[in-house]
CSV table of C-alpha atoms in Angstrom, one decimal:
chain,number,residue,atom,x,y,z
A,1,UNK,CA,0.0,0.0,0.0
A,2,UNK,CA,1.2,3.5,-0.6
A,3,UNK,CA,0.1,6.4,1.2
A,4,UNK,CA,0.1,10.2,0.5
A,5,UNK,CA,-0.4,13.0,2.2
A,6,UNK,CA,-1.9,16.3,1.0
A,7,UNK,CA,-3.8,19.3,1.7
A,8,UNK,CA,-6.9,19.5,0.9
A,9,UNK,CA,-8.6,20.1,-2.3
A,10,UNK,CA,-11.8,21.1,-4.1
A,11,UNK,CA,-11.4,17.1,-5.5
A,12,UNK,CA,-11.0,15.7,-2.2
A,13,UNK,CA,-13.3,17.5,-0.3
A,14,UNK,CA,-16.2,15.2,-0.2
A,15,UNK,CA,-14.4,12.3,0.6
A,16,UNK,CA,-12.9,13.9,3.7
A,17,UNK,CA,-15.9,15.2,4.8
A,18,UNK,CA,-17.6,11.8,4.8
A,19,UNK,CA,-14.8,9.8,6.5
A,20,UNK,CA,-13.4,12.3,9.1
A,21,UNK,CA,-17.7,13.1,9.3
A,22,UNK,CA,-18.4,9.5,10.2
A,23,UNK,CA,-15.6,9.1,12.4
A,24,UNK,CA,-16.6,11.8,14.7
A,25,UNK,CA,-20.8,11.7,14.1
A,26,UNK,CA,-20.7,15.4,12.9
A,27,UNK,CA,-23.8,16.9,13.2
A,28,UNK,CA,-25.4,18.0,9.4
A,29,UNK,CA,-23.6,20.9,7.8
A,30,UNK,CA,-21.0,21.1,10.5
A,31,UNK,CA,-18.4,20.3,8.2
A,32,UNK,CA,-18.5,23.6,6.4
A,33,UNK,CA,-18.4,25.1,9.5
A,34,UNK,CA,-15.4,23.5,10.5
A,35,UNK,CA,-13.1,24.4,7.1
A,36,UNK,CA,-14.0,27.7,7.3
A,37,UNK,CA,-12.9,28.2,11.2
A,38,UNK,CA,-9.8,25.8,10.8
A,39,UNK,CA,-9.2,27.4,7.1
A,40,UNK,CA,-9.3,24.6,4.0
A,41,UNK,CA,-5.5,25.2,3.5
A,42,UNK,CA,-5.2,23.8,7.0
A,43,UNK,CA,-7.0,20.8,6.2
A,44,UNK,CA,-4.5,17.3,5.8
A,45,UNK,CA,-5.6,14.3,4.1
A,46,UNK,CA,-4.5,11.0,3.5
A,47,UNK,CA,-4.8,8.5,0.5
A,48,UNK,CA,-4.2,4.5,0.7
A,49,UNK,CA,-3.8,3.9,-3.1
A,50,UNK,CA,-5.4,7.4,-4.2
A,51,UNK,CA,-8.1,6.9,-1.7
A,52,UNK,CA,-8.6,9.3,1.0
A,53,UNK,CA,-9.1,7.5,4.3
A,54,UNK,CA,-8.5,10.2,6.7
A,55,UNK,CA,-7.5,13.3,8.0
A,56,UNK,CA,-7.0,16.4,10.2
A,57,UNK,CA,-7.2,20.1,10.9
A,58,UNK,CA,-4.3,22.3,12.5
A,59,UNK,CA,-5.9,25.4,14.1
A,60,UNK,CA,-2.6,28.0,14.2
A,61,UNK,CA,-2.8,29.7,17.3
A,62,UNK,CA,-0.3,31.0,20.2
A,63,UNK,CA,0.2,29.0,23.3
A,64,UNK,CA,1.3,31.1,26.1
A,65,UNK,CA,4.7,29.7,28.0
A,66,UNK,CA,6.8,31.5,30.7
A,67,UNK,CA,4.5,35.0,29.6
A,68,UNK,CA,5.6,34.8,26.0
A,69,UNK,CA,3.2,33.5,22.9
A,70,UNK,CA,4.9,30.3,21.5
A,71,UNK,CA,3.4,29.6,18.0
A,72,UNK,CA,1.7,26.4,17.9
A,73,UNK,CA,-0.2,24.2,15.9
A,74,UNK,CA,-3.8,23.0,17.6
A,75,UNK,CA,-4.4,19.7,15.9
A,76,UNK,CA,-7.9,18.9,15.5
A,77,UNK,CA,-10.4,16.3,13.9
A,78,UNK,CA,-7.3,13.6,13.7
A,79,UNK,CA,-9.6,11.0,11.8
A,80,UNK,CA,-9.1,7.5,9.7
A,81,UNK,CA,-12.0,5.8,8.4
A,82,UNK,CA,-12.2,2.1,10.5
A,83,UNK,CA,-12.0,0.0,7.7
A,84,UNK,CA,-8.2,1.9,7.2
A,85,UNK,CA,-7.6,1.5,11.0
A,86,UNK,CA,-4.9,-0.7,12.7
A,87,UNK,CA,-2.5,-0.7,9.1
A,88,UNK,CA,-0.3,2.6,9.9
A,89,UNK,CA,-2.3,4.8,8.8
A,90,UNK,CA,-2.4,7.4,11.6
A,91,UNK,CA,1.0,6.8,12.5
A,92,UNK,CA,1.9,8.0,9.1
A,93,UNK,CA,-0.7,10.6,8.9
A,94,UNK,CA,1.2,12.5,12.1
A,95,UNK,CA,4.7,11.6,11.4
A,96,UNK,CA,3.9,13.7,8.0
A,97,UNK,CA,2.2,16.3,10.0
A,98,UNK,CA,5.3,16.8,12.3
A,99,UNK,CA,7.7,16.8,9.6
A,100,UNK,CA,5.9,19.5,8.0
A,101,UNK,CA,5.6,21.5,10.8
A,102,UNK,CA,9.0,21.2,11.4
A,103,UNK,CA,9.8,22.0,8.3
A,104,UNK,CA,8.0,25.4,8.6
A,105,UNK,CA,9.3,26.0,11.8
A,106,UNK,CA,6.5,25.6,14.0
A,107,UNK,CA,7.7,25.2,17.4
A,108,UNK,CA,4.6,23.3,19.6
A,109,UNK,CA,1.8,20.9,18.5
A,110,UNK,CA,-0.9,20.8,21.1
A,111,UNK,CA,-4.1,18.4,20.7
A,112,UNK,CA,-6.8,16.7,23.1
A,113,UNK,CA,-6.2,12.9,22.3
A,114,UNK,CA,-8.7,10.6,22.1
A,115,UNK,CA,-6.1,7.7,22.5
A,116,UNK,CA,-3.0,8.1,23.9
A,117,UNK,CA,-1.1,5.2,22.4
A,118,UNK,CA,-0.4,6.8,18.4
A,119,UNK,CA,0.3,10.3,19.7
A,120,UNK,CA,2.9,8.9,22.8
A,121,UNK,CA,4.3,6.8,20.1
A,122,UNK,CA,5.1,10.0,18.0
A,123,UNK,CA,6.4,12.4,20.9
A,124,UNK,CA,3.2,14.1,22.2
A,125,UNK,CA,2.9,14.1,26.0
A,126,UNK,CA,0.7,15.3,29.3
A,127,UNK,CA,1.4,18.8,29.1
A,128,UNK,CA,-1.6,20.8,30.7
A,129,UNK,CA,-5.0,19.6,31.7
A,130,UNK,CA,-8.7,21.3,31.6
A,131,UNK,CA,-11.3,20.5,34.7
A,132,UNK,CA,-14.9,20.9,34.1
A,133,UNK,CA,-16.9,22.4,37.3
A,134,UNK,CA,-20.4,22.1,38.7
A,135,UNK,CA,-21.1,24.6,41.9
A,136,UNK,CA,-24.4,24.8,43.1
A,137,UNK,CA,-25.6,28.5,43.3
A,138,UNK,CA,-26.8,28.4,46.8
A,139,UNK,CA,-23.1,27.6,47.0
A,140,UNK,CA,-21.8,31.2,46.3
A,141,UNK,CA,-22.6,33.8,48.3
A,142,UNK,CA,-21.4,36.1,47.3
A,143,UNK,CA,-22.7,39.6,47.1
A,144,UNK,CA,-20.3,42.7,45.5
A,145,UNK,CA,-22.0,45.5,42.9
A,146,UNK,CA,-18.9,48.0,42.9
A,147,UNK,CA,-18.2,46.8,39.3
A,148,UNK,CA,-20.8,47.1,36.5
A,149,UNK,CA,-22.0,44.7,34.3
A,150,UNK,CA,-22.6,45.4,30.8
A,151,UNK,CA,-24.1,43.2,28.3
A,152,UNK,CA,-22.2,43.2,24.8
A,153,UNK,CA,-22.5,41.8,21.6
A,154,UNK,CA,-20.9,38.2,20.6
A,155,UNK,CA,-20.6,39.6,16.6
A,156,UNK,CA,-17.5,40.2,17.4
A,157,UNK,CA,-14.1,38.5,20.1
A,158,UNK,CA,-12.9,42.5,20.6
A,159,UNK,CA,-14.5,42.9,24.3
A,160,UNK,CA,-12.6,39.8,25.5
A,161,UNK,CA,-9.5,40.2,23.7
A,162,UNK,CA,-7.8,42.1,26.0
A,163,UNK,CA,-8.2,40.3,29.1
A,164,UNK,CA,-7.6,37.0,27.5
A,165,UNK,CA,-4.6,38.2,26.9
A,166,UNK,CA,-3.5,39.7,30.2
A,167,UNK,CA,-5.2,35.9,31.7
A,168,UNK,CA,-2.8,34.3,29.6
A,169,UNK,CA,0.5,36.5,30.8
A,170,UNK,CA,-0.2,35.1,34.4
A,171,UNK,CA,-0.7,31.7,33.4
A,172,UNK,CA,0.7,28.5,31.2
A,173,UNK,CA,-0.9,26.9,28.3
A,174,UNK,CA,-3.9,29.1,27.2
A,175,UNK,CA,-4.4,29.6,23.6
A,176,UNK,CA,-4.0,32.9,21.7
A,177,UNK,CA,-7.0,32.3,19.5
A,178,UNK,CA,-7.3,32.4,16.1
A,179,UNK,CA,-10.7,33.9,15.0
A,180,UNK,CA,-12.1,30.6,14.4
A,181,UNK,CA,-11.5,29.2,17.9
A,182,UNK,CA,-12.9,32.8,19.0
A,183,UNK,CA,-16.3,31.5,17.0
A,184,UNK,CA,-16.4,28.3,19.1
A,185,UNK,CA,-16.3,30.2,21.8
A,186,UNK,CA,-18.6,32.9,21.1
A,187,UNK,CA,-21.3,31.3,18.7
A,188,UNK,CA,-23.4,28.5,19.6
A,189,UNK,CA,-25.8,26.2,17.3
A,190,UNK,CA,-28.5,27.1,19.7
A,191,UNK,CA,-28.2,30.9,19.8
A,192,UNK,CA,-28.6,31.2,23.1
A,193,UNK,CA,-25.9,32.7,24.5
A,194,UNK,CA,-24.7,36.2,25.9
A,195,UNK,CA,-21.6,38.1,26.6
A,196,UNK,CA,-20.6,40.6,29.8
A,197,UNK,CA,-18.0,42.7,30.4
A,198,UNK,CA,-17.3,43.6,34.1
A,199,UNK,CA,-16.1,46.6,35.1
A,200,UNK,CA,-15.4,49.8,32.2
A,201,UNK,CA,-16.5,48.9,28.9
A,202,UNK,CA,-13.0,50.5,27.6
A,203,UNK,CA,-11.2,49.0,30.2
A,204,UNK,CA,-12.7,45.6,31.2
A,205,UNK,CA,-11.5,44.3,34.5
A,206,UNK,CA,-13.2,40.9,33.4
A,207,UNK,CA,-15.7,38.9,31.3
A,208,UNK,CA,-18.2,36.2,30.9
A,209,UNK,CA,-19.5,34.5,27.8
A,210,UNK,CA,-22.2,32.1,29.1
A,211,UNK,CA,-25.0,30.3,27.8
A,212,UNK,CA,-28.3,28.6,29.2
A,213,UNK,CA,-30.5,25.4,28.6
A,214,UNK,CA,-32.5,22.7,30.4
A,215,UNK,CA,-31.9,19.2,31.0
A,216,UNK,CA,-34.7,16.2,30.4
A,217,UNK,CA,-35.9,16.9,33.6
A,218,UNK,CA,-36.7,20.6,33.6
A,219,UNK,CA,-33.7,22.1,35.6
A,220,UNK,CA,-31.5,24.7,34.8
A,221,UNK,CA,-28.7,25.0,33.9
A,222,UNK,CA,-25.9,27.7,33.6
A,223,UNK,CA,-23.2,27.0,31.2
A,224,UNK,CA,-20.1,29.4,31.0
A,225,UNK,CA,-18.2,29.2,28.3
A,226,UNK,CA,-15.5,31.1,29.3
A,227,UNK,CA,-14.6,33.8,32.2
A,228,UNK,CA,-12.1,35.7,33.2
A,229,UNK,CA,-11.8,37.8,36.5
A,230,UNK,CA,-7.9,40.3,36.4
A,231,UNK,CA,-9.1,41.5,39.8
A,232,UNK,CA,-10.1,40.6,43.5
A,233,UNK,CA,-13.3,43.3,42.9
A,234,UNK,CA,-13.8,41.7,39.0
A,235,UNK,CA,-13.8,38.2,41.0
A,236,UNK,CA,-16.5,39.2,43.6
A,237,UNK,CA,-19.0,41.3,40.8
A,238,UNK,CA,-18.3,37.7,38.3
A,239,UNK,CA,-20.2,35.6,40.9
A,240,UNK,CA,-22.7,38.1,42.2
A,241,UNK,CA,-23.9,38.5,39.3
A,242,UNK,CA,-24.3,34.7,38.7
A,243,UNK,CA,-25.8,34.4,42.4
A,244,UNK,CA,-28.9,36.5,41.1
A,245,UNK,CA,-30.0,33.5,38.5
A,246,UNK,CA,-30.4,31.4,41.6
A,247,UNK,CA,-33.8,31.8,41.5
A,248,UNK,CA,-34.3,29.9,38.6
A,249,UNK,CA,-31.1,28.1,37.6
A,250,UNK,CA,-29.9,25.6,40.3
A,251,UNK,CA,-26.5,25.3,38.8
A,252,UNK,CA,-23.3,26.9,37.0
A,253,UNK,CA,-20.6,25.1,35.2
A,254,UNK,CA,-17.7,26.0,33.4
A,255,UNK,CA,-14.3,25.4,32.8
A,256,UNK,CA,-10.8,25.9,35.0
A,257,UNK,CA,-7.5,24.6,36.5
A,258,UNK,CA,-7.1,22.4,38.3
A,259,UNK,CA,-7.0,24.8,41.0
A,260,UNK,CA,-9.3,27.3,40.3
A,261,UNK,CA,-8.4,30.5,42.2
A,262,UNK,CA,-12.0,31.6,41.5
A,263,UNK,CA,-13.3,29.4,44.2
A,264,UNK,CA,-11.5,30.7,46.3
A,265,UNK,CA,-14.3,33.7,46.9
A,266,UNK,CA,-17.1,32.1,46.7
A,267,UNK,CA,-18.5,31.6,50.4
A,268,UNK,CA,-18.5,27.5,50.2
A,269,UNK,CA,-16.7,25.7,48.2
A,270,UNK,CA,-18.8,23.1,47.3
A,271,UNK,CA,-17.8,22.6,44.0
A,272,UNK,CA,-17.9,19.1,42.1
A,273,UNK,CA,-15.4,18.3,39.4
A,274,UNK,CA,-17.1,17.1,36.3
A,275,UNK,CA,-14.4,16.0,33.7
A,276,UNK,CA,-10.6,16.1,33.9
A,277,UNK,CA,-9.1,15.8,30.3
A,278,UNK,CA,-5.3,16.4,29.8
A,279,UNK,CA,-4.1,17.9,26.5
A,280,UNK,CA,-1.0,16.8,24.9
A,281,UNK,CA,2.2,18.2,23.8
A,282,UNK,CA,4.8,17.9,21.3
A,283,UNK,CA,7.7,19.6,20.9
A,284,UNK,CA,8.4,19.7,17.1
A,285,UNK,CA,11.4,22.3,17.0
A,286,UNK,CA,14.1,21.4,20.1
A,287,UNK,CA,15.9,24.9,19.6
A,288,UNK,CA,13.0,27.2,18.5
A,289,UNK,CA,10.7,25.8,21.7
A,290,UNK,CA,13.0,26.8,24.2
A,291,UNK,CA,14.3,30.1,23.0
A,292,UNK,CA,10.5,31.3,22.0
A,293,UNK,CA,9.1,30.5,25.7
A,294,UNK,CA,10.0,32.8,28.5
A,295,UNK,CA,11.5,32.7,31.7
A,296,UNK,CA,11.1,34.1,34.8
A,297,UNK,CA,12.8,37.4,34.6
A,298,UNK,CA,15.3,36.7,38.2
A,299,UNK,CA,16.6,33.7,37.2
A,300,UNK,CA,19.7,32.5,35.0
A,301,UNK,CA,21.8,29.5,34.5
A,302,UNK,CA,22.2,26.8,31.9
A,303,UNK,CA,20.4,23.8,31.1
A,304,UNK,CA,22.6,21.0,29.0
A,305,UNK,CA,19.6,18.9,27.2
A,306,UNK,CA,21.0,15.2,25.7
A,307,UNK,CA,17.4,14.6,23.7
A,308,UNK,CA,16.4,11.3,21.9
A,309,UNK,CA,14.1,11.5,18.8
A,310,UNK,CA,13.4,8.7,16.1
A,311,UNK,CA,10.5,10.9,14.2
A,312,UNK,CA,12.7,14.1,14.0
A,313,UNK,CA,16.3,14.0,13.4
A,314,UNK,CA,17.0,17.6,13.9
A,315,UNK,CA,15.5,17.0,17.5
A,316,UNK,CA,18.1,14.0,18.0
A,317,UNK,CA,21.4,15.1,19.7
A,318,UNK,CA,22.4,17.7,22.3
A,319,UNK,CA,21.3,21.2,23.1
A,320,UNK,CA,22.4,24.3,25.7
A,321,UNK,CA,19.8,26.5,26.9
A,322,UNK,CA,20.5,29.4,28.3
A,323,UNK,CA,18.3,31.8,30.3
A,324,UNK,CA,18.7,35.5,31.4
A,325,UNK,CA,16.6,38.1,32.0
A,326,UNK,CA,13.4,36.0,30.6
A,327,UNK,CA,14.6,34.9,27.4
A,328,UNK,CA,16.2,32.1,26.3
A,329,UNK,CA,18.8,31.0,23.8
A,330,UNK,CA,19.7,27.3,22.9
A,331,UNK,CA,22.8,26.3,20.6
A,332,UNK,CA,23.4,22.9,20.1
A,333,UNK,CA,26.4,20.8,21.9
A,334,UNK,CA,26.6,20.8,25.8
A,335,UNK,CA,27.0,18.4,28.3
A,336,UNK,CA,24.2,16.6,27.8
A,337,UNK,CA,23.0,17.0,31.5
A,338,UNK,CA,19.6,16.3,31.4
A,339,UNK,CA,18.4,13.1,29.0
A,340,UNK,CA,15.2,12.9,27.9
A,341,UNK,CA,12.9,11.5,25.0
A,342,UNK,CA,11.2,14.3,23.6
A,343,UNK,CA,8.4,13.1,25.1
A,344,UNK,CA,9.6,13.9,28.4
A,345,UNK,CA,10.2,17.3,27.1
A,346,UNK,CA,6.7,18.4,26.8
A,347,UNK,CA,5.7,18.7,30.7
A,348,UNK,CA,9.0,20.0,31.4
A,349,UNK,CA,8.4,22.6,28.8
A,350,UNK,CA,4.7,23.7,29.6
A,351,UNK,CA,5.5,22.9,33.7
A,352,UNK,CA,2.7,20.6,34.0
A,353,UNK,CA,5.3,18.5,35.9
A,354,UNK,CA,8.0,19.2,37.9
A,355,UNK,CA,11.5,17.4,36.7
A,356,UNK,CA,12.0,15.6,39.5
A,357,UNK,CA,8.5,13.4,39.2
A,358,UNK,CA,9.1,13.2,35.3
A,359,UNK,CA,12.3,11.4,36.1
A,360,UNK,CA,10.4,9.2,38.5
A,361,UNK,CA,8.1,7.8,35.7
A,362,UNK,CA,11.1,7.9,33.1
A,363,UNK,CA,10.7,10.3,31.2
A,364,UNK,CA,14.2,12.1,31.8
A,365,UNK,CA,17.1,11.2,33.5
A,366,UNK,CA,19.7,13.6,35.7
A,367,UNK,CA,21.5,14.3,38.9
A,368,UNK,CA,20.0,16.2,41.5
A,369,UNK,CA,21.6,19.7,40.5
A,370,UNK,CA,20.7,19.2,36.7
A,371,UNK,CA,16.8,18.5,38.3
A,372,UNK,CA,17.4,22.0,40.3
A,373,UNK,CA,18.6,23.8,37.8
A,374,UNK,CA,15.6,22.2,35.3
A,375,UNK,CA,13.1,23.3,38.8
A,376,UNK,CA,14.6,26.7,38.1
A,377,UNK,CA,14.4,28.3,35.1
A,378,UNK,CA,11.1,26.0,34.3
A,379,UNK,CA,9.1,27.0,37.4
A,380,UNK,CA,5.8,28.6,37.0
A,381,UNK,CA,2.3,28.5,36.9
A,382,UNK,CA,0.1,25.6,35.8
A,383,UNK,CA,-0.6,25.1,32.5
A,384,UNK,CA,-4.2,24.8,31.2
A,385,UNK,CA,-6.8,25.9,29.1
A,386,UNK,CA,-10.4,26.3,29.2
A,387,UNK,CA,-11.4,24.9,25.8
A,388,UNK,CA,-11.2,21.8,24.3
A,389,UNK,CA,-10.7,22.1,19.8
């Protein structure tokens, strides 16, 4: 069997559409709302014999690292048709993914796996997580008006941007969006959702895009699609002013950390967590990763890398990163200090885990001062986001 990979075209199209369709149950029409988010010249396929029998997307956001956006592909829709599964086919599919992305010098690929086995087995790892949240609202308790509340209109991502932004400088992991993962966010297929800004409209001190339904049994339900609070007074108004729906919706749910500072106001914290799914890293460019991250800004020092790759030999071989004032460089040669598959790379990189528990599961290998100096200029918050693509 021989098998091609391509981007998508008007002649392939259809076929895609079908398999990937099937695969994932799409709902009718969705399809055409999917290319135009992800973009049709982001669109992968791949033939067995001039046959397409599967595909993917790559979204081409930022992730935020160490305060700085990291260019990253978001790989989406990752889809083979199952009479093509079990013969390669996905291993080839994201082996050719990587080395184009490589290739274009793409530093990260992030994704949400739906099986952990093909993406391990071409370098992705744990690298961040995204916990789902129930709270009941007699839960909350919290009353706070000093802010306003403005309603605003979900035509356009403008009244967020900002703060998602200034959210993402104080954390790891969250996605610059592209204006198609901005039109998950905002648009629903039911219509019913709305958009606040808390705080001055020109100046936003936070936000909430939420939306509202009701289960089979008649209760309420309050689903927020994404918030963001910058202040301690932003914090308080946010769940006032979902305290007032108590009245007729029993519940709010959204997305967070896995710590969620939020609930740290509310007057019990009562919270139940819904879902816990992990998304999953790869590091496609050693050098450009580490030197497009930042660092915290009072630490400096060296870290020798010894890396093992068999999908990427550019990746393969040893690498010096150095880190002052924030930045870092990396040239290759070194030591080798620090040995790791480039799967082990990935949580080290987004500080999902610290290096001394990665080298207890084996994914890297050092002495104790390698491990601090890793702890070092790696330390920071944890990484997550608050959507799933």
């Amino acid at each position: 069997m021989t098998f091609d990979y391509c981007v998508l075209t008007p002649e392939t199209d259809e076929a895609f559409n079908d398999t990937v369709g099937r695969t994932f149950r799409y709902a009718e029409g969705y399809w055409e709302t999917f290319r135009r988010r992800i973009g049709p010249e982001n669109v992968r396929t791949v033939s067995c014999d001039g046959r397409v029998v599967g595909g993917l997307g790559i979204y081409r956001p930022g992730q935020w690292f160490g305060g700085r956006e990291v260019p990253c592909a978001g790989v989406a829709a990752v889809g083979i048709s199952p009479s093509d599964r079990g013969g390669g086919v996905a291993e080839f599919l994201m082996r050719s993914l990587l080395e184009e992305l490589h290739a274009e010098g793409t530093p990260v690929a992030t994704l949400f796996a739906s099986t952990q086995r093909l993406y391990r087995k071409v370098g992705f790892e744990h690298a961040g997580s995204r916990y789902g949240y129930s709270l009941p609202m007699t839960a909350i308790g919290v009353r706070d008006e000093e802010l306003s509340v403005t309603e605003v209109s979900l035509d356009s991502s403008k009244p967020f941007e900002a703060i998602t932004v200034k959210r993402a400088l104080a954390t790891n992991g969250n996605l610059q969006r592209t204006p198609g993962l901005w039109e998950r966010i905002l648009q629903h297929a039911d219509g019913h959702q709305a958009g606040y800004v808390i705080g001055d409209t020109e100046n936003p001190e936070g936000y909430l895009i939420n939306r509202y339904d009701v289960d089979h049994e008649g209760t309420g339900h309050l689903h927020i699609r994404d918030m963001a609070a910058l202040t301690p007074a932003a914090g308080r108004r946010l769940w006032s002013f979902l305290a007032v729906h108590r009245s007729t919706i029993p519940w709010v749910h959204w997305y967070g950390p896995a710590v969620d500072p939020l609930l740290c106001l509310t007057a019990e914290c009562k919270s139940e967590q819904t879902e816990v799914l992990r998304w999953m890293t790869r590091i496609v460019d050693v050098p450009q990763a580490f030197s497009s991250r930042g660092y915290p800004a009072d630490v400096s020092g060296e870290l020798h890398l010894d890396v093992h790759d068999d999908v990427l030999p550019a990746n393969h071989g040893r690498f010096v990163l150095a880190v002052a004032e924030g930045r870092g460089t990396v040239v290759p040669g070194g030591r080798g200090d620090l040995r790791a598959d480039v799967r082990g790379l990935a949580p080290l990189f987004s500080g999902f885990l610290p290096p001394q528990t990665l080298r207890a599961i084996g994914c890297l290998d050092g002495d104790a001062a390698t491990l601090q100096i890793a702890s070092r200029l790696l330390a920071g918050p944890e990484p997550w986001m608050p959507e799933i693509f």
